[in-house]
PDB file of C-alpha atoms in Angstrom:
ATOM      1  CA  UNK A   1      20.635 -84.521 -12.932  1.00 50.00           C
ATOM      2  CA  UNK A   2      24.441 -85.315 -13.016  1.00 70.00           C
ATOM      3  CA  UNK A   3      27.242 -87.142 -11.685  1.00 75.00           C
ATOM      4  CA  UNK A   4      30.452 -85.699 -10.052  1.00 79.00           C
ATOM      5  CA  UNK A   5      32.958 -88.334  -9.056  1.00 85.00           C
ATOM      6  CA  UNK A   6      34.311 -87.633  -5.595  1.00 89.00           C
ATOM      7  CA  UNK A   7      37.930 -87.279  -6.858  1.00 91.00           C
ATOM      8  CA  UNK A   8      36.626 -84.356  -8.061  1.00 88.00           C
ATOM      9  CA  UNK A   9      35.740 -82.901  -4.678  1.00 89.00           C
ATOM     10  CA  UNK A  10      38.562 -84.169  -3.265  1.00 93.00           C
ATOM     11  CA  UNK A  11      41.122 -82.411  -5.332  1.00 92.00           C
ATOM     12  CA  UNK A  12      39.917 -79.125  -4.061  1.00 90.00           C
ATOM     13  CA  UNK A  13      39.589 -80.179   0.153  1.00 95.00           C
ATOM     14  CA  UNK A  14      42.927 -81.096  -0.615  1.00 95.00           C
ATOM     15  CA  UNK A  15      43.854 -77.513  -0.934  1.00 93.00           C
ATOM     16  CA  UNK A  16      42.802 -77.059   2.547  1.00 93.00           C
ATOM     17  CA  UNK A  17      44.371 -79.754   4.017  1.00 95.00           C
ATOM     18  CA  UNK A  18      47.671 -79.058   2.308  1.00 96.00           C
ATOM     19  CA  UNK A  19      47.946 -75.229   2.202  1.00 97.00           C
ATOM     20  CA  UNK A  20      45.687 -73.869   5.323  1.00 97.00           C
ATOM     21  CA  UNK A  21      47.802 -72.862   8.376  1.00 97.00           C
ATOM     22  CA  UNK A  22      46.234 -69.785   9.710  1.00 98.00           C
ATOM     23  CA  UNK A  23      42.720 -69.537  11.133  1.00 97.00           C
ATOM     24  CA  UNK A  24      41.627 -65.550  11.963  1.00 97.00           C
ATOM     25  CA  UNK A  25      38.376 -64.417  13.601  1.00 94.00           C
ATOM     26  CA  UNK A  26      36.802 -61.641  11.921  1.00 93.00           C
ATOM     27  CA  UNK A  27      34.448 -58.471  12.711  1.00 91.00           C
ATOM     28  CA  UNK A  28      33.315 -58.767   9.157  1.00 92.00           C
ATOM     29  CA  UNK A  29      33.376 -61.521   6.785  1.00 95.00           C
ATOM     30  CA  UNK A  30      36.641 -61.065   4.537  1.00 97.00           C
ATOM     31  CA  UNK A  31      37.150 -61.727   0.288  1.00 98.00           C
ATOM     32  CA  UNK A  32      41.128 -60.964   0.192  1.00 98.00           C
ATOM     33  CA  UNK A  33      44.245 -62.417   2.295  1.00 98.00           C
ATOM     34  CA  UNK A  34      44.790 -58.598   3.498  1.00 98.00           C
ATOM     35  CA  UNK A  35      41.372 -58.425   4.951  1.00 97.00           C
ATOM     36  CA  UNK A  36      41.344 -61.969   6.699  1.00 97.00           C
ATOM     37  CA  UNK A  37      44.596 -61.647   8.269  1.00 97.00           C
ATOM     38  CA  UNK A  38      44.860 -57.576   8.895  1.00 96.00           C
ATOM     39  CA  UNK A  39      41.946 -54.897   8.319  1.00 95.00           C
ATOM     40  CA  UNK A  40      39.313 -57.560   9.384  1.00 94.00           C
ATOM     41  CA  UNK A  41      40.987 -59.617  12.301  1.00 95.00           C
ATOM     42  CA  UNK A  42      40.645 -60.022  15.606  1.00 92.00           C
ATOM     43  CA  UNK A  43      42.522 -62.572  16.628  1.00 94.00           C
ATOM     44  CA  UNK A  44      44.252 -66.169  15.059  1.00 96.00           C
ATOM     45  CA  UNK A  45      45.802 -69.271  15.532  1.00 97.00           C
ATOM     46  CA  UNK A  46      49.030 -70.282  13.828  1.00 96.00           C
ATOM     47  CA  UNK A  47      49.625 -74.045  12.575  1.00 94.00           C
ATOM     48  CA  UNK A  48      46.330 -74.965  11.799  1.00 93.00           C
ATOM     49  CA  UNK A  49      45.100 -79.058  11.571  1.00 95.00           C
ATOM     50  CA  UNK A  50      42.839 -79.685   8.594  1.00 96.00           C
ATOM     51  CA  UNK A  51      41.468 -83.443   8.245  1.00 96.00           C
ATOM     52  CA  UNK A  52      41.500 -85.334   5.483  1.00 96.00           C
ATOM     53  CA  UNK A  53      38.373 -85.350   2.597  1.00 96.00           C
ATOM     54  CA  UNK A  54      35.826 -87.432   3.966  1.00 96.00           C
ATOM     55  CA  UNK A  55      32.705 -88.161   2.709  1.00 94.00           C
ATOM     56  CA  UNK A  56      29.450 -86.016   3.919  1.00 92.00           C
ATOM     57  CA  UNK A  57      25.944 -86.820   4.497  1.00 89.00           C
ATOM     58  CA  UNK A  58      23.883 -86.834   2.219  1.00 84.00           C
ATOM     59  CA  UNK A  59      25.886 -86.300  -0.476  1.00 84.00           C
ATOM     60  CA  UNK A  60      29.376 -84.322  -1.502  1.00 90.00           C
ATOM     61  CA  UNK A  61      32.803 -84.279   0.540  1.00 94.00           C
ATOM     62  CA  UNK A  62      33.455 -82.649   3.592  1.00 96.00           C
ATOM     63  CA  UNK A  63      37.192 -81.836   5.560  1.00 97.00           C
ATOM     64  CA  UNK A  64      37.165 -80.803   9.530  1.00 97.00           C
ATOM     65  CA  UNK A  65      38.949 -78.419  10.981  1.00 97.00           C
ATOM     66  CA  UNK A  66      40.233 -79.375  14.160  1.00 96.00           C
ATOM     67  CA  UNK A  67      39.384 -78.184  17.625  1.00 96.00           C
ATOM     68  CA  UNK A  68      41.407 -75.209  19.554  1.00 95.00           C
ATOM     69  CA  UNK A  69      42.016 -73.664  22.562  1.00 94.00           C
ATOM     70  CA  UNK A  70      45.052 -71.305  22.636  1.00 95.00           C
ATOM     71  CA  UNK A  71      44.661 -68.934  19.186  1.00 95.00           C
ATOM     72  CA  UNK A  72      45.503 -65.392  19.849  1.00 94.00           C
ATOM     73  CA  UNK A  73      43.706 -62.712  20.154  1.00 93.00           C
ATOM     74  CA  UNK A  74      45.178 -59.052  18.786  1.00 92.00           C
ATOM     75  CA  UNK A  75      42.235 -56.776  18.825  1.00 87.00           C
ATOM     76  CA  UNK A  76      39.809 -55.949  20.909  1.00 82.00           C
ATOM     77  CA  UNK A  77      35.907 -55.529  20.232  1.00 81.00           C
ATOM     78  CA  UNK A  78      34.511 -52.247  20.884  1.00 75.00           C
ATOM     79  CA  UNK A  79      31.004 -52.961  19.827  1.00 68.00           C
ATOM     80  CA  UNK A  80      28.762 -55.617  18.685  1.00 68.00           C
ATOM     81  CA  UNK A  81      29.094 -54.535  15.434  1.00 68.00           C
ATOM     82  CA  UNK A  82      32.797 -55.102  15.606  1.00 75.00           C
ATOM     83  CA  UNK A  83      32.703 -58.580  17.781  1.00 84.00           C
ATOM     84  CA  UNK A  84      34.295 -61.615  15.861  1.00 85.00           C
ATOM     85  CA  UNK A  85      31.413 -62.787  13.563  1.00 91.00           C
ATOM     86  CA  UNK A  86      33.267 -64.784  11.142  1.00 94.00           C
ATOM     87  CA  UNK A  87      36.577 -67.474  10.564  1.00 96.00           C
ATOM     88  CA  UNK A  88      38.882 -67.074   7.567  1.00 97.00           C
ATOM     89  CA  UNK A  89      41.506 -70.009   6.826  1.00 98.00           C
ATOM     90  CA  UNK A  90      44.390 -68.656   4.643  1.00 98.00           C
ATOM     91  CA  UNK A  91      47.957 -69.726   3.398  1.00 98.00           C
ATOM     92  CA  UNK A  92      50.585 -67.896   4.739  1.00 98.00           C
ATOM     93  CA  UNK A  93      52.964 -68.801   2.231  1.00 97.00           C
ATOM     94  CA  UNK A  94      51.101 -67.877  -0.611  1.00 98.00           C
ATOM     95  CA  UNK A  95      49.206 -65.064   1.024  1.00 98.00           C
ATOM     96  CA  UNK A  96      46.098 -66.909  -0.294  1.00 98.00           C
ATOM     97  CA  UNK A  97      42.523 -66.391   1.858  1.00 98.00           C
ATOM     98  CA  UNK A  98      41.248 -70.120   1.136  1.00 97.00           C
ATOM     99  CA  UNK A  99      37.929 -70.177   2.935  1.00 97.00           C
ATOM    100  CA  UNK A 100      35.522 -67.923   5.110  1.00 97.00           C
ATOM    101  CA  UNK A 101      32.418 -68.172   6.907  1.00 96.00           C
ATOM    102  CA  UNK A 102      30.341 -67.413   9.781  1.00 93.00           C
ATOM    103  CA  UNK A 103      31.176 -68.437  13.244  1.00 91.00           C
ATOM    104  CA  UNK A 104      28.515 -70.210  15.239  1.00 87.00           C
ATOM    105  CA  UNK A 105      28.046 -67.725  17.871  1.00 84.00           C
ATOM    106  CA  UNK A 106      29.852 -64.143  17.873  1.00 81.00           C
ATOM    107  CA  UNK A 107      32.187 -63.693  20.608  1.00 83.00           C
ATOM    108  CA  UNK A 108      33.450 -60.612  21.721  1.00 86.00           C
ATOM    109  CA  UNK A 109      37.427 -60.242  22.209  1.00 87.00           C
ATOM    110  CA  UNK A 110      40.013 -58.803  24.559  1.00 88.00           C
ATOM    111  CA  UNK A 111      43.146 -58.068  23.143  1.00 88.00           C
ATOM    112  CA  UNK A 112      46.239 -60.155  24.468  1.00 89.00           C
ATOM    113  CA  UNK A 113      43.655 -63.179  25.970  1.00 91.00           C
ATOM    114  CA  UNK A 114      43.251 -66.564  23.838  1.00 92.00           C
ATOM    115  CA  UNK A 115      40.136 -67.667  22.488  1.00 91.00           C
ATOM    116  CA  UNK A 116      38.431 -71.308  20.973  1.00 92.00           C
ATOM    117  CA  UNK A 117      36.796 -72.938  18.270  1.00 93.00           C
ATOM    118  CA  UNK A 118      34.841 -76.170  18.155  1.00 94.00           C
ATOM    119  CA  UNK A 119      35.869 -78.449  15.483  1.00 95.00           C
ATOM    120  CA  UNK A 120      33.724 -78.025  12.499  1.00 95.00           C
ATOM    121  CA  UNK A 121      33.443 -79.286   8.448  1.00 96.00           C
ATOM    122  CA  UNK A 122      33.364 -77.196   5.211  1.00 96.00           C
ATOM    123  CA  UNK A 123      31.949 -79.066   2.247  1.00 93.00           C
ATOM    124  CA  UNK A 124      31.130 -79.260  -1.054  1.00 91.00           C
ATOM    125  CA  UNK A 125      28.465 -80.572  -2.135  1.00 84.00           C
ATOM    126  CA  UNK A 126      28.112 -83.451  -4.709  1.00 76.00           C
ATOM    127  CA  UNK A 127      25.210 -82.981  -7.721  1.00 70.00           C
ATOM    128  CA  UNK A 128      21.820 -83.841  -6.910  1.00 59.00           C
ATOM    129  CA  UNK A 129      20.361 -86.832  -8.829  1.00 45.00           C
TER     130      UNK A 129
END
């Protein structure tokens, strides 16, 4: 049992919605800035739109990145095991990987052709009570 104020939460999103401007797509799910936007990447999209902290159902905060339709794709897939499986949100200027995780559906890229995202939330979530 516990409390965690949402400012709490919010101080964190805000890192997101400050500091993220590059989305890559991923063969394999990334844990540094080199592997997110280099040894791992398929593909990204420049000038990225986070929302503001909002609040989630049923409990914690939640920011959404926004919808795309133009991010570039750089590599191509030569295998299932090598299709873009995952989305990594970095800062550029920092060189900081801020957030990673699985993409919906795996989609298979062709170097020098765009691909798309849906719009979709990362969260934390608040303490259970």
């Amino acid at each position: 049992m516990g409390y965690l104020n949402d400012r709490i939460l919010d101080l964190g999103l805000t890192v997101l919605t400050t500091e993220a401007n590059r989305l890559d797509i991923c063969h394999t799910e990334p844990a540094t800035y080199a592997q997110a936007t280099g040894t791992y990447s398929l593909g990204h999209k420049a000038g990225l739109s986070v929302g503001a902290p909002a609040a989630r159902t049923p409990s914690g905060r939640k920011v959404t990145v926004a919808a795309f339709e133009d991010g570039t794709v750089t590599g191509t897939s030569t295998s299932t095991a090598t299709d873009a499986e995952f989305w990594a949100i970095t800062d550029t200027v920092n060189s900081r990987l801020l957030a990673a995780g699985p993409l919906t559906t795996a989609q298979y890229m062709t170097a020098d052709n765009t691909f798309r995202i849906a719009a979709f939330d990362i969260w934390l979530a608040g303490l259970d009570g």
